[in-house]
Coordinates of C-alpha atoms in Angstrom, one line a residue:
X15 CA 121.3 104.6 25.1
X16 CA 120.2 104.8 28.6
X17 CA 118.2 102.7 31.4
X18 CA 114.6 102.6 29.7
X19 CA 114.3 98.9 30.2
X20 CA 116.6 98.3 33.0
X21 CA 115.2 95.3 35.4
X22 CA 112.8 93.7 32.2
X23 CA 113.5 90.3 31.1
X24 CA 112.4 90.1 27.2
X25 CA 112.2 87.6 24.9
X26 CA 112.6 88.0 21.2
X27 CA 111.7 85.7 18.4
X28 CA 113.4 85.6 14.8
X29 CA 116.5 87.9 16.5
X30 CA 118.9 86.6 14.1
X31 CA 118.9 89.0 11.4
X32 CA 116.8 92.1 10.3
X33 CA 114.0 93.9 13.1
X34 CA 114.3 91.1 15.5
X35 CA 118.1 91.4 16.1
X36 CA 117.7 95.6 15.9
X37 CA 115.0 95.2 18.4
X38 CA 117.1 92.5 20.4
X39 CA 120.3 95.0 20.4
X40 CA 118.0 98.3 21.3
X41 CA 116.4 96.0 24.2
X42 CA 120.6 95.2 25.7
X43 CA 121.4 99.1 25.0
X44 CA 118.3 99.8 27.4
X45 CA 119.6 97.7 29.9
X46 CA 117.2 94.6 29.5
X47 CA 118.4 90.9 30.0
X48 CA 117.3 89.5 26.6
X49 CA 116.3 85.8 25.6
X50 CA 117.5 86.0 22.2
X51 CA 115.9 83.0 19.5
X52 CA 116.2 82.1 16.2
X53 CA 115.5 78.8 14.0
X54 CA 119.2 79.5 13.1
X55 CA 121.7 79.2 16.0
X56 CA 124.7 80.6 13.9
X57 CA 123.0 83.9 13.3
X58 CA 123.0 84.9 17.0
X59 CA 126.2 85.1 17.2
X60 CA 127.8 88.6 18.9
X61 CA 124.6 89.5 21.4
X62 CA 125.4 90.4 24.9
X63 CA 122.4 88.2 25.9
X64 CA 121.3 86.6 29.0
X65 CA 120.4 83.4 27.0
X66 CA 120.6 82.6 23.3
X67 CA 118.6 79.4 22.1
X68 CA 117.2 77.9 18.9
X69 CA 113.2 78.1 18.6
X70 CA 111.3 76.4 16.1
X71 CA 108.3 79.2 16.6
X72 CA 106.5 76.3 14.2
X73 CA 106.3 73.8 16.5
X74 CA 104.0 73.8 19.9
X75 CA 105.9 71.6 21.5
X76 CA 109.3 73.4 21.3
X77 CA 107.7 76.5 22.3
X78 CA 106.0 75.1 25.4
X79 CA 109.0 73.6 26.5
X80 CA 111.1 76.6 26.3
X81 CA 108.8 78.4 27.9
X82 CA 109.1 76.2 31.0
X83 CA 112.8 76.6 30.7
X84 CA 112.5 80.0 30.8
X85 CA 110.3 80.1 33.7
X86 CA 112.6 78.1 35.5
X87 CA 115.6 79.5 35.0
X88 CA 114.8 83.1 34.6
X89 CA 111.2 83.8 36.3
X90 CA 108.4 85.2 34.4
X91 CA 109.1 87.9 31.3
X92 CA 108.4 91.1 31.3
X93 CA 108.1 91.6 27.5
X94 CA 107.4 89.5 24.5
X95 CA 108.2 90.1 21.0
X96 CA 107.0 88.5 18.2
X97 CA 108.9 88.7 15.0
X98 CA 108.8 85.6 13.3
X99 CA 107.5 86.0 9.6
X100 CA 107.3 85.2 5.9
X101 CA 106.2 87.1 3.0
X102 CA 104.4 84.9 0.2
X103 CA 104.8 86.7 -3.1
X104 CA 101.5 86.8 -5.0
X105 CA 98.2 87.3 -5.7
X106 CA 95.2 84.6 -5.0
X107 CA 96.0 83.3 -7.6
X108 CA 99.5 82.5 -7.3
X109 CA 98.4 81.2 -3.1
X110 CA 98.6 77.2 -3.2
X111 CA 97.2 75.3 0.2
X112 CA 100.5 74.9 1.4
X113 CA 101.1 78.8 0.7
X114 CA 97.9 79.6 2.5
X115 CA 99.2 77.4 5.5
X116 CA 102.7 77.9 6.0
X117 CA 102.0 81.8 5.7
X118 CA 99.2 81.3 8.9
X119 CA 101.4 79.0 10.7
X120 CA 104.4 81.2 10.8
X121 CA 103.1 84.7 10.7
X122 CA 99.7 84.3 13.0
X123 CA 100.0 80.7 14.9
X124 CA 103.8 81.3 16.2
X125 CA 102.3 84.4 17.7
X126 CA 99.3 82.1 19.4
X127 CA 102.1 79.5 20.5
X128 CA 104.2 82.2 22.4
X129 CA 101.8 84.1 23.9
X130 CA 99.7 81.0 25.1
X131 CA 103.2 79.8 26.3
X132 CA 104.8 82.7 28.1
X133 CA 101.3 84.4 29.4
X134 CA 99.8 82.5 32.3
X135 CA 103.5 83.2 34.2
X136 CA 103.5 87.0 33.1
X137 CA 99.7 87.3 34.8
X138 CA 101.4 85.9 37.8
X139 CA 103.8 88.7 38.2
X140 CA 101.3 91.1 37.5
X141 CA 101.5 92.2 33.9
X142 CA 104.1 92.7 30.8
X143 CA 104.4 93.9 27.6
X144 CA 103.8 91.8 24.7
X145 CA 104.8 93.6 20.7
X146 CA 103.8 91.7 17.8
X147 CA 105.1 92.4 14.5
X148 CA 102.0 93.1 11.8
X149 CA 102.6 95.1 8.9
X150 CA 101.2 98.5 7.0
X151 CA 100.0 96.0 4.8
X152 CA 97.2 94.2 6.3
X153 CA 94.3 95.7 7.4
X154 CA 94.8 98.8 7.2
X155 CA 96.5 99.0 3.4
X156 CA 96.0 96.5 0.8
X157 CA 99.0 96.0 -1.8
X158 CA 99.3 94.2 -5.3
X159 CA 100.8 90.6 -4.9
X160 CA 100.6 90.3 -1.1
X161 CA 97.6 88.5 -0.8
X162 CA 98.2 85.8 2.3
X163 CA 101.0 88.3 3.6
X164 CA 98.2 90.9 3.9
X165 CA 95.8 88.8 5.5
X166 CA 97.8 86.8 7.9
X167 CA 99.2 90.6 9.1
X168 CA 95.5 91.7 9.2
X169 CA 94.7 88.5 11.8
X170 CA 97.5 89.7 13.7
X171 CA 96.3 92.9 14.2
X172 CA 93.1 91.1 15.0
X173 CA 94.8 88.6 17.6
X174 CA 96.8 91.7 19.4
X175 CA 93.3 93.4 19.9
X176 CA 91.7 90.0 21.5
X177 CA 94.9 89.6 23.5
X178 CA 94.8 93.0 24.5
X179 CA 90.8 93.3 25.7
X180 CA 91.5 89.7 27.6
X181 CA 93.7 90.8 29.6
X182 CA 93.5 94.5 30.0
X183 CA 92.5 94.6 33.8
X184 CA 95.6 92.2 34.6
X185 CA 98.0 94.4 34.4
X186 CA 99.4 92.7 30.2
X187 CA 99.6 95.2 27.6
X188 CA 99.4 93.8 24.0
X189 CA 100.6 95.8 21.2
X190 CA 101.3 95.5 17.2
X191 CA 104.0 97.5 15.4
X192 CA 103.3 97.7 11.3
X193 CA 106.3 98.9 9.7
X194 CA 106.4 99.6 5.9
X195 CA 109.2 98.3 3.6
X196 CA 112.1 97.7 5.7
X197 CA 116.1 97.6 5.2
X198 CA 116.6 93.9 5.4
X199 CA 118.4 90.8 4.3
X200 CA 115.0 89.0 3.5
X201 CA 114.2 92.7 1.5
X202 CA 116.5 92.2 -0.7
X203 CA 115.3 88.3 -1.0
X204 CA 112.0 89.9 -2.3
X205 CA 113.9 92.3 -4.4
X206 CA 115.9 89.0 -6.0
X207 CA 112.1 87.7 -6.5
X208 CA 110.6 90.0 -8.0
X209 CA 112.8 90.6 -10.6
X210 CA 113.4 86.8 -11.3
X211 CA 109.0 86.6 -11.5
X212 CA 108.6 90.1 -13.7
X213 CA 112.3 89.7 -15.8
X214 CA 113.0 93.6 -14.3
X215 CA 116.5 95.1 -14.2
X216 CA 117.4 94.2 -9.8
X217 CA 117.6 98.0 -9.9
X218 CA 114.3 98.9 -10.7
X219 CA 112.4 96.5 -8.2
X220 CA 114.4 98.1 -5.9
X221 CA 113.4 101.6 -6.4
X222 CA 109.7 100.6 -7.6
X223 CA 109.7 99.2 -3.5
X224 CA 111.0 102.8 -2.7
X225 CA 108.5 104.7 -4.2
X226 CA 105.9 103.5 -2.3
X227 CA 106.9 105.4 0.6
X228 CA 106.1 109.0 0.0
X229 CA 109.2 109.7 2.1
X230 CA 111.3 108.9 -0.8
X231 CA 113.3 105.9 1.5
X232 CA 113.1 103.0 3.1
X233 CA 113.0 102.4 6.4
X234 CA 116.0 101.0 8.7
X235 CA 115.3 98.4 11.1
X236 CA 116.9 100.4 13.7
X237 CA 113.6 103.0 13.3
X238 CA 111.2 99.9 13.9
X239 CA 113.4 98.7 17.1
X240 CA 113.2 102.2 18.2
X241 CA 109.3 101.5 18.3
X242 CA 109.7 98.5 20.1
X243 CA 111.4 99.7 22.6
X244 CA 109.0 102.4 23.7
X245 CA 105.8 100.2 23.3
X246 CA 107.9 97.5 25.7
X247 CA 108.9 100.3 28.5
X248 CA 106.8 101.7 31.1
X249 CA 107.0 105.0 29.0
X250 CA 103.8 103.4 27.0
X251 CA 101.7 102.1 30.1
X252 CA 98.2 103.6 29.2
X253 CA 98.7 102.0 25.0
X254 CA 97.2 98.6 24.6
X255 CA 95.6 96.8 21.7
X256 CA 96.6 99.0 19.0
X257 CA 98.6 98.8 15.7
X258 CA 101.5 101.7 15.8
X259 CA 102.6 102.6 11.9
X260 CA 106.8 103.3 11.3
X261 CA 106.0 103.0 7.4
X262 CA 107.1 106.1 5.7
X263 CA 104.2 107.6 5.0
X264 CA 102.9 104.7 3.4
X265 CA 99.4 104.3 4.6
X266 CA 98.2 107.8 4.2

């Protein structure tokens, strides 16, 4: 590791497990002062952090008055991360209301919340980087059963562009990083639901999620952090408003 972030103060949401905590641990080994947040508390346990806190990403009123905290006690951030997510399992068929909602409100509104939050003191000290986690699949690649997943990764894609043209002569960058199937605890919670929905052998949803990378693997979260960490430094300065694929091959 080396000095790539030194002097940043970052914030990263869902940094208890899987690519937020990667990205939250590459950010430290770069020598920023991280925020690190979670819904769960006990799974930030064992960061070198300048502040570890429970955010409920869901609710506008816990976000706003974090944000203030922060302000307060830490000054403006430098970069934002967005991680927060859920994959819905299904087709439009298998979407209910409260599917279609929860999926929006945690994969697309958090994002809204955060970035309405934490921007007006970033403009004020003159810029920052802001990374928002979107997905291969969205809209760039459409794939069976990931109907509101798709679509709520598509409108972030959408909402990083916006974010991105607002605010491109004040000095914020906006970005979106879409990985493709990832190493990751809640991976193997899809691998568990798969099988349980189609009766297949564990084994084989696994590899069936393998093969569609045409890189024969799947990806470590440690290869999307890597990502994060350059569209976060200074090293990316002229990239804004785009959505960066770590997928595999995926997409092609």
């Amino acid at each position: 590791m080396s000095d790539r972030l030194k002097n940043k103060l970052a914030l990263v949401t869902a940094a208890g497990q899987g690519i937020g905590r990667a990205i939250a641990e590459a950010f430290i080994g770069e020598g920023a002062r991280v925020i690190v947040t979670d819904i769960a508390l006990d799974k930030l346990k064992g960061f070198n952090a300048a502040k570890t806190a429970r955010l409920d990403v869901l609710s506008s009123k816990d976000v706003d008055e974090f944000a203030d905290s922060v302000n307060k006690e830490f000054g403006a951030l430098n970069i934002l991360v967005n991680v927060a997510g859920y994959v819905h399992q299904g087709s439009v068929l298998d979407c209910g209301e409260n599917d279609w909602d929860f999926s929006f409100d945690l994969n697309v509104k958090s994002m809204h919340r955060t970035i309405k939050a934490f921007l007006p003191a970033m403009l004020k000290n003159g810029g920052g980087s802001i990374v928002n986690m979107s997905s291969g699949v969205s809209s760039i690649k459409g794939l069976p059963n990931r109907y509101v997943y798709g679509t709520t990764k598509a409108a972030v894609i959408g909402l990083t562009k916006a974010v991105a043209a607002d605010f491109i002569t004040r000095g914020i960058r906006c970005n979106a990083i879409c990985p493709g199937t990832i190493v990751s605890p809640s991976f193997e919670e899809r691998v568990k639901a798969v099988a349980e929905q189609t009766g297949s052998p564990l084994e084989q949803v696994r590899k069936n999620f393998v093969a569609r990378q045409p890189m024969g693997r799947l990806g470590t979260a440690e290869e999307v952090a890597a990502l994060a960490v350059f569209l976060a430094s200074d090293e990316s300065s002229y990239i804004t408003g785009q959505p960066h694929l770590v997928d595999g091959g995926m997409a092609m």
